[in-house]
mmCIF file of C-alpha atoms in Angstrom:
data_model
loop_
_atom_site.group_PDB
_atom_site.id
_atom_site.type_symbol
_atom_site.label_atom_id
_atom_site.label_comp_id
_atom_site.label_asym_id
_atom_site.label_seq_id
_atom_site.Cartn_x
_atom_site.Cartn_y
_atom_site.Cartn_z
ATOM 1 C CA UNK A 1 76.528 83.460 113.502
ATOM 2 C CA UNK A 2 75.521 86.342 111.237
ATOM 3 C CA UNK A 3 77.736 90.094 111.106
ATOM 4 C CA UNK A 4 77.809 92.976 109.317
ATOM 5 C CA UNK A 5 81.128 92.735 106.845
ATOM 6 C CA UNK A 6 81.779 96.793 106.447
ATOM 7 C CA UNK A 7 83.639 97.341 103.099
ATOM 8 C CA UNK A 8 85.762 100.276 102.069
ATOM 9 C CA UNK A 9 87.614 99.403 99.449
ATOM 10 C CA UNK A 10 86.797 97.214 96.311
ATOM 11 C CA UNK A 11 84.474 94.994 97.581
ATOM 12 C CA UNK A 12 81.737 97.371 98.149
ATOM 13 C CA UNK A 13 80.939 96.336 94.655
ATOM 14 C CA UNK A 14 78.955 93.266 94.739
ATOM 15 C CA UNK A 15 80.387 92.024 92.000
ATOM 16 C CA UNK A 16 84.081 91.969 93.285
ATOM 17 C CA UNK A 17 82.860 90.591 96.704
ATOM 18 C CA UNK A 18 81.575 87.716 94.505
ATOM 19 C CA UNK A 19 84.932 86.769 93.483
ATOM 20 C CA UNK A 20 85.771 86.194 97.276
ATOM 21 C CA UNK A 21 82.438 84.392 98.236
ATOM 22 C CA UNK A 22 82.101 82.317 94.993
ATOM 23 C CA UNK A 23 85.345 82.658 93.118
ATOM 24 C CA UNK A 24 86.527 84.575 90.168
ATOM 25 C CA UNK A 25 88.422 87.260 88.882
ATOM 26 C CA UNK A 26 87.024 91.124 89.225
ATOM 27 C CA UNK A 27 86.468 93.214 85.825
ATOM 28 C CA UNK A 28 89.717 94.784 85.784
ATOM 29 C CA UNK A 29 91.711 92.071 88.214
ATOM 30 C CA UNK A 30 95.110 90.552 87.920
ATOM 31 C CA UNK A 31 94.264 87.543 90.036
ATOM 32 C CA UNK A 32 91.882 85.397 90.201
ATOM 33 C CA UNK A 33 90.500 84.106 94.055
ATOM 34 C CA UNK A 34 88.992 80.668 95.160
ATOM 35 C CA UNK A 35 86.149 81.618 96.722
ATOM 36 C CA UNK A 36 84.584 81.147 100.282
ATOM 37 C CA UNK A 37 83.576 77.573 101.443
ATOM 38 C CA UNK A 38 80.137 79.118 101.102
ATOM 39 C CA UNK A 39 79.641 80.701 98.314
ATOM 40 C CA UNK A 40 76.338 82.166 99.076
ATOM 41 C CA UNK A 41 75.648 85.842 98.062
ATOM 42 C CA UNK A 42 75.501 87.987 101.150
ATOM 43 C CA UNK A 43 71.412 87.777 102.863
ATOM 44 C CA UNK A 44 71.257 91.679 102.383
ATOM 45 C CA UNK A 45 73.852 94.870 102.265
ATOM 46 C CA UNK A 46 73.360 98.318 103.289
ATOM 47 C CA UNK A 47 75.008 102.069 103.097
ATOM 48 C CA UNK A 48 76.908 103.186 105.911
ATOM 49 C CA UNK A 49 79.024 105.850 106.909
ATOM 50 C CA UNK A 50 82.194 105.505 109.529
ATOM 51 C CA UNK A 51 84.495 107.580 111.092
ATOM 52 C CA UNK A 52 87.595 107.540 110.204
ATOM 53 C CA UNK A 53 89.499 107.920 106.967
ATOM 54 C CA UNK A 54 90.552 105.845 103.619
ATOM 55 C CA UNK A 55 94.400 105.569 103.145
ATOM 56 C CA UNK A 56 96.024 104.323 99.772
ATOM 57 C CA UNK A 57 99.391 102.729 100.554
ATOM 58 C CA UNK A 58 101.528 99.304 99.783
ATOM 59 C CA UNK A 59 100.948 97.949 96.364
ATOM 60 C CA UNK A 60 97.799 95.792 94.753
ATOM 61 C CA UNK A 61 98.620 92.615 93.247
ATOM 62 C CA UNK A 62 95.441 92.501 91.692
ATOM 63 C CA UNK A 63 95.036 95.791 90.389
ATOM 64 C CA UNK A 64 98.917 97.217 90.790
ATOM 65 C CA UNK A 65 98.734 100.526 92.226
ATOM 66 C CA UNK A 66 97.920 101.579 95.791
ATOM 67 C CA UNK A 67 95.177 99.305 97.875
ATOM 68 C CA UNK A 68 92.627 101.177 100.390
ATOM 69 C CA UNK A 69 93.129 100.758 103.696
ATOM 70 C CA UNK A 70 91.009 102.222 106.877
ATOM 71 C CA UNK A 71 92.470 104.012 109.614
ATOM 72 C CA UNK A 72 89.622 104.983 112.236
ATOM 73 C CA UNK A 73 91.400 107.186 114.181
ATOM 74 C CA UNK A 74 91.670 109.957 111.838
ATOM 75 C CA UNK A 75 89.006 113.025 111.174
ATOM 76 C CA UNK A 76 86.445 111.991 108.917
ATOM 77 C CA UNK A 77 83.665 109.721 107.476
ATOM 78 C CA UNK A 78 84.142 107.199 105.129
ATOM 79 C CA UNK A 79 81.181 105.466 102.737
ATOM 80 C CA UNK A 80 81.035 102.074 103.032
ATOM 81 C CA UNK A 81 79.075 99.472 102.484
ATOM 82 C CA UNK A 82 77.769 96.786 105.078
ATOM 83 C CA UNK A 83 77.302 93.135 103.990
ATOM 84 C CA UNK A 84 75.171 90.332 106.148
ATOM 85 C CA UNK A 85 77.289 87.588 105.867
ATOM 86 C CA UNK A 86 78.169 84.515 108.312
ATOM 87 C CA UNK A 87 81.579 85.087 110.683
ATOM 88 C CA UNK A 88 82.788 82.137 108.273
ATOM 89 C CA UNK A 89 82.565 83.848 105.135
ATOM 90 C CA UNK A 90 83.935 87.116 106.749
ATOM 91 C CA UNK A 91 87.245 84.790 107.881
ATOM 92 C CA UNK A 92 87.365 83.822 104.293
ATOM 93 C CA UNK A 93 87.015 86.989 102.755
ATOM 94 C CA UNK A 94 89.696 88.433 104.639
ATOM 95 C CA UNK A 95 91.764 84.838 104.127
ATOM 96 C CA UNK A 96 92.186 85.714 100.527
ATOM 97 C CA UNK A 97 93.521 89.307 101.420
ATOM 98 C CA UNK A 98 96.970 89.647 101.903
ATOM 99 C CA UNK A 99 98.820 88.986 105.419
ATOM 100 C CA UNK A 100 99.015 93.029 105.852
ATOM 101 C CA UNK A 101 95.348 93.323 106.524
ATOM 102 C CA UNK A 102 96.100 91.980 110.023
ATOM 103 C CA UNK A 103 94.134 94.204 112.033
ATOM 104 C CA UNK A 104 89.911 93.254 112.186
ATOM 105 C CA UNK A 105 87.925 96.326 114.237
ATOM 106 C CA UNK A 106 84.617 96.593 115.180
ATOM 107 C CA UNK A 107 82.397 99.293 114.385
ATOM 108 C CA UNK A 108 79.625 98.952 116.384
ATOM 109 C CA UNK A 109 76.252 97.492 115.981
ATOM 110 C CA UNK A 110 73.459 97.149 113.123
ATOM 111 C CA UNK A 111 69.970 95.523 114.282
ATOM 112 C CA UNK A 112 71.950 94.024 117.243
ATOM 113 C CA UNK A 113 74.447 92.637 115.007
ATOM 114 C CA UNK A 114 78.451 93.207 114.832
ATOM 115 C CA UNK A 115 79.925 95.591 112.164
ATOM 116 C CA UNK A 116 83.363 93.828 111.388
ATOM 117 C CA UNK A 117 85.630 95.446 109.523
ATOM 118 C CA UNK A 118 89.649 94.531 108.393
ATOM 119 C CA UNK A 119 92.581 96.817 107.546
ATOM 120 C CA UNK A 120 96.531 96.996 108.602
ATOM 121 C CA UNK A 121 97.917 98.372 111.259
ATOM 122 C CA UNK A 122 99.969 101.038 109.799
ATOM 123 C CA UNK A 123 98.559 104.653 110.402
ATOM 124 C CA UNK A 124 97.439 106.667 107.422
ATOM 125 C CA UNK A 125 98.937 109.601 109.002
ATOM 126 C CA UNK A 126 102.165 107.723 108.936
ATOM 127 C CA UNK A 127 102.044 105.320 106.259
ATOM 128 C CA UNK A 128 104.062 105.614 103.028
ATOM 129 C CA UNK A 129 100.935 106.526 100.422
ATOM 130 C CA UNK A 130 100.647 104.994 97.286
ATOM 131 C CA UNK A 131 98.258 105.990 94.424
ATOM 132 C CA UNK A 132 95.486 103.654 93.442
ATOM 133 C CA UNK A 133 95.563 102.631 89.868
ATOM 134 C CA UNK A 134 92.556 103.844 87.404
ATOM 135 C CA UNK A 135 91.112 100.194 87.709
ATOM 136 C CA UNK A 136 90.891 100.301 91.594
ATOM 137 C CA UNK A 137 89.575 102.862 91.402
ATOM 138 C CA UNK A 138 86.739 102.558 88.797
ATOM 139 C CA UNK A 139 85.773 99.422 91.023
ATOM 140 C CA UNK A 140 85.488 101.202 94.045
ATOM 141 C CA UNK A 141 83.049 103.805 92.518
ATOM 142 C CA UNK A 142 81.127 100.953 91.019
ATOM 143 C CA UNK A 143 80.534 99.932 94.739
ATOM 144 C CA UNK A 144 80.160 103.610 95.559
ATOM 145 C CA UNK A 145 77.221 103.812 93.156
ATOM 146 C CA UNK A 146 75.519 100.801 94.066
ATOM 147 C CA UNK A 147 75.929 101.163 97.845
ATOM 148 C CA UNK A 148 74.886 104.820 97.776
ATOM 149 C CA UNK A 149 73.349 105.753 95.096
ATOM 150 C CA UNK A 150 75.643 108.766 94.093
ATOM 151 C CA UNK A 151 76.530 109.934 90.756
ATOM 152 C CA UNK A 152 79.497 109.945 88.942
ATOM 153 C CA UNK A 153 80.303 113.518 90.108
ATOM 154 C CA UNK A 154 79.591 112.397 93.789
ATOM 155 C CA UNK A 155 81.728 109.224 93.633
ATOM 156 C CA UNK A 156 84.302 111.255 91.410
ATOM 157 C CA UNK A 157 84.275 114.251 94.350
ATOM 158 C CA UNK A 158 85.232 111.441 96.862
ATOM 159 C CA UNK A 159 87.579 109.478 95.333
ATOM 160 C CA UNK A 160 89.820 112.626 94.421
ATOM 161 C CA UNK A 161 89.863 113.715 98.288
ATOM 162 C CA UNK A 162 90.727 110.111 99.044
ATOM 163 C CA UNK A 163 93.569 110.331 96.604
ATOM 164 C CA UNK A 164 94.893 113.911 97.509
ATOM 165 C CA UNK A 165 95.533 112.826 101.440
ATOM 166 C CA UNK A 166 98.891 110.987 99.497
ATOM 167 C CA UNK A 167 101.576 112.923 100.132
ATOM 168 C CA UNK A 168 105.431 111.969 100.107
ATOM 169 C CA UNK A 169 106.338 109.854 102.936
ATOM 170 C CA UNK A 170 107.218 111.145 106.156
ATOM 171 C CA UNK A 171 109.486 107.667 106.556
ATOM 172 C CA UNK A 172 112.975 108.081 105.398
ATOM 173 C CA UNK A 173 114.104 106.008 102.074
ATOM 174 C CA UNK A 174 117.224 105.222 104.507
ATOM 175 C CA UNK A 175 115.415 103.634 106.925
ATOM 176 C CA UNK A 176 112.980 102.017 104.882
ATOM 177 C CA UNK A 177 114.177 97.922 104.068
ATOM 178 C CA UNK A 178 113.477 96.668 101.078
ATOM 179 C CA UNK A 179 113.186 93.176 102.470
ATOM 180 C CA UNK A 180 111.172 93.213 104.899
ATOM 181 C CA UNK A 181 107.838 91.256 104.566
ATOM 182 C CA UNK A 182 105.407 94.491 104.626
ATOM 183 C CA UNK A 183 106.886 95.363 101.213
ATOM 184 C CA UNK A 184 106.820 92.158 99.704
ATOM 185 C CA UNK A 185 103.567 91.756 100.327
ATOM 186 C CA UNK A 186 102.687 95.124 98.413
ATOM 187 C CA UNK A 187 101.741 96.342 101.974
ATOM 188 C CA UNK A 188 102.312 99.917 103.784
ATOM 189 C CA UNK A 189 105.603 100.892 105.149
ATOM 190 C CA UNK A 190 105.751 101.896 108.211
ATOM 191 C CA UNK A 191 108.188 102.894 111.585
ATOM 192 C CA UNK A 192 107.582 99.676 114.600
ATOM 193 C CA UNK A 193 106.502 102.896 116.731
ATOM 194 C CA UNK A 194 103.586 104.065 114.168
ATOM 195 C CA UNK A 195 102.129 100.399 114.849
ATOM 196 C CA UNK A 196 98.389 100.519 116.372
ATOM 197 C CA UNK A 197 97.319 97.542 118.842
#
């Protein structure tokens, strides 16, 4: 079965989705990922725009720094950029994320075909922001470029009103744990009552 895999973070650059489908480590990368079980490039990809907004929040393992997640609910349109992949290399894509990216939505439809999409369940309105390190985000306006077309000044213009919605957290540091899994895993902090379905 084919879908649409809608990136909003790194992996709109082909280059970094690579790393997931065939293995590798991204231009920039801490880590280095195994790959899908197949490894094939994705059959085409495409610009889109979504509602919602891009968050920055937990902390990147592979690039330190804030990660990008998607919260649909807020104002907004986010650039993205739709891959045709199979369901299996979607569920292995999102295998070599980490455990905090528990939340897959769908976005619709693209020539009768599901737009898939992953991200955490934390709100961004909520969520304890973190800023994105310089080489997160030079790889997501690599994948800006190439998705869209824009120009450094366009991708530059986008990022920085990404990056401004951080703002302190409106969580407590006393009622924030330090042990719990979500910050182990790097990922966003956030109240049980902030959680989404």
């Amino acid at each position: 079965m084919l879908i649409w895999y809608v990136s909003y973070g790194s992996n709109m650059s082909i280059d970094r989705l690579g790393c997931y489908l065939r293995g590798g480590r991204p231009a920039g990368g801490r880590r280095t990922q195994p790959g899908a079980r197949d490894g094939r490039a994705p059959r085409e990809s495409a610009p889109v725009l979504v509602p919602g907004r891009v968050f920055f929040a937990g902390r990147s393992r592979v690039w330190g720094g804030g990660r990008a997640f998607y919260d649909p609910d807020e104002a907004g349109r986010v650039a993205a950029r739709a891959y045709l992949l199979t369901a299996e290399q979607f569920d292995d894509v999102r295998s070599q994320e980490p455990e905090c990216y528990d939340r897959v939505l769908e976005l619709g439809r693209r020539g009768g075909l599901a737009m898939r999409t992953f991200t955490c369940r934390a709100r961004g309105s909520t969520a304890v922001h973190t800023a994105p390190s310089p080489a997160y985000l030079r790889a997501l306006g690599a994948g800006l470029q190439e998705a869209h077309g824009w120009d450094a000044g366009q991708v530059a213009d986008y990022l920085a009103a990404a990056v401004s919605w951080n703002r302190p957290s409106p969580v407590p540091a006393s009622s924030r744990s330090p042990g719990t899994p979500w910050l182990f895993l790097g990922c966003p902090v956030m109240r049980a009552t902030d959680q989404v379905g």
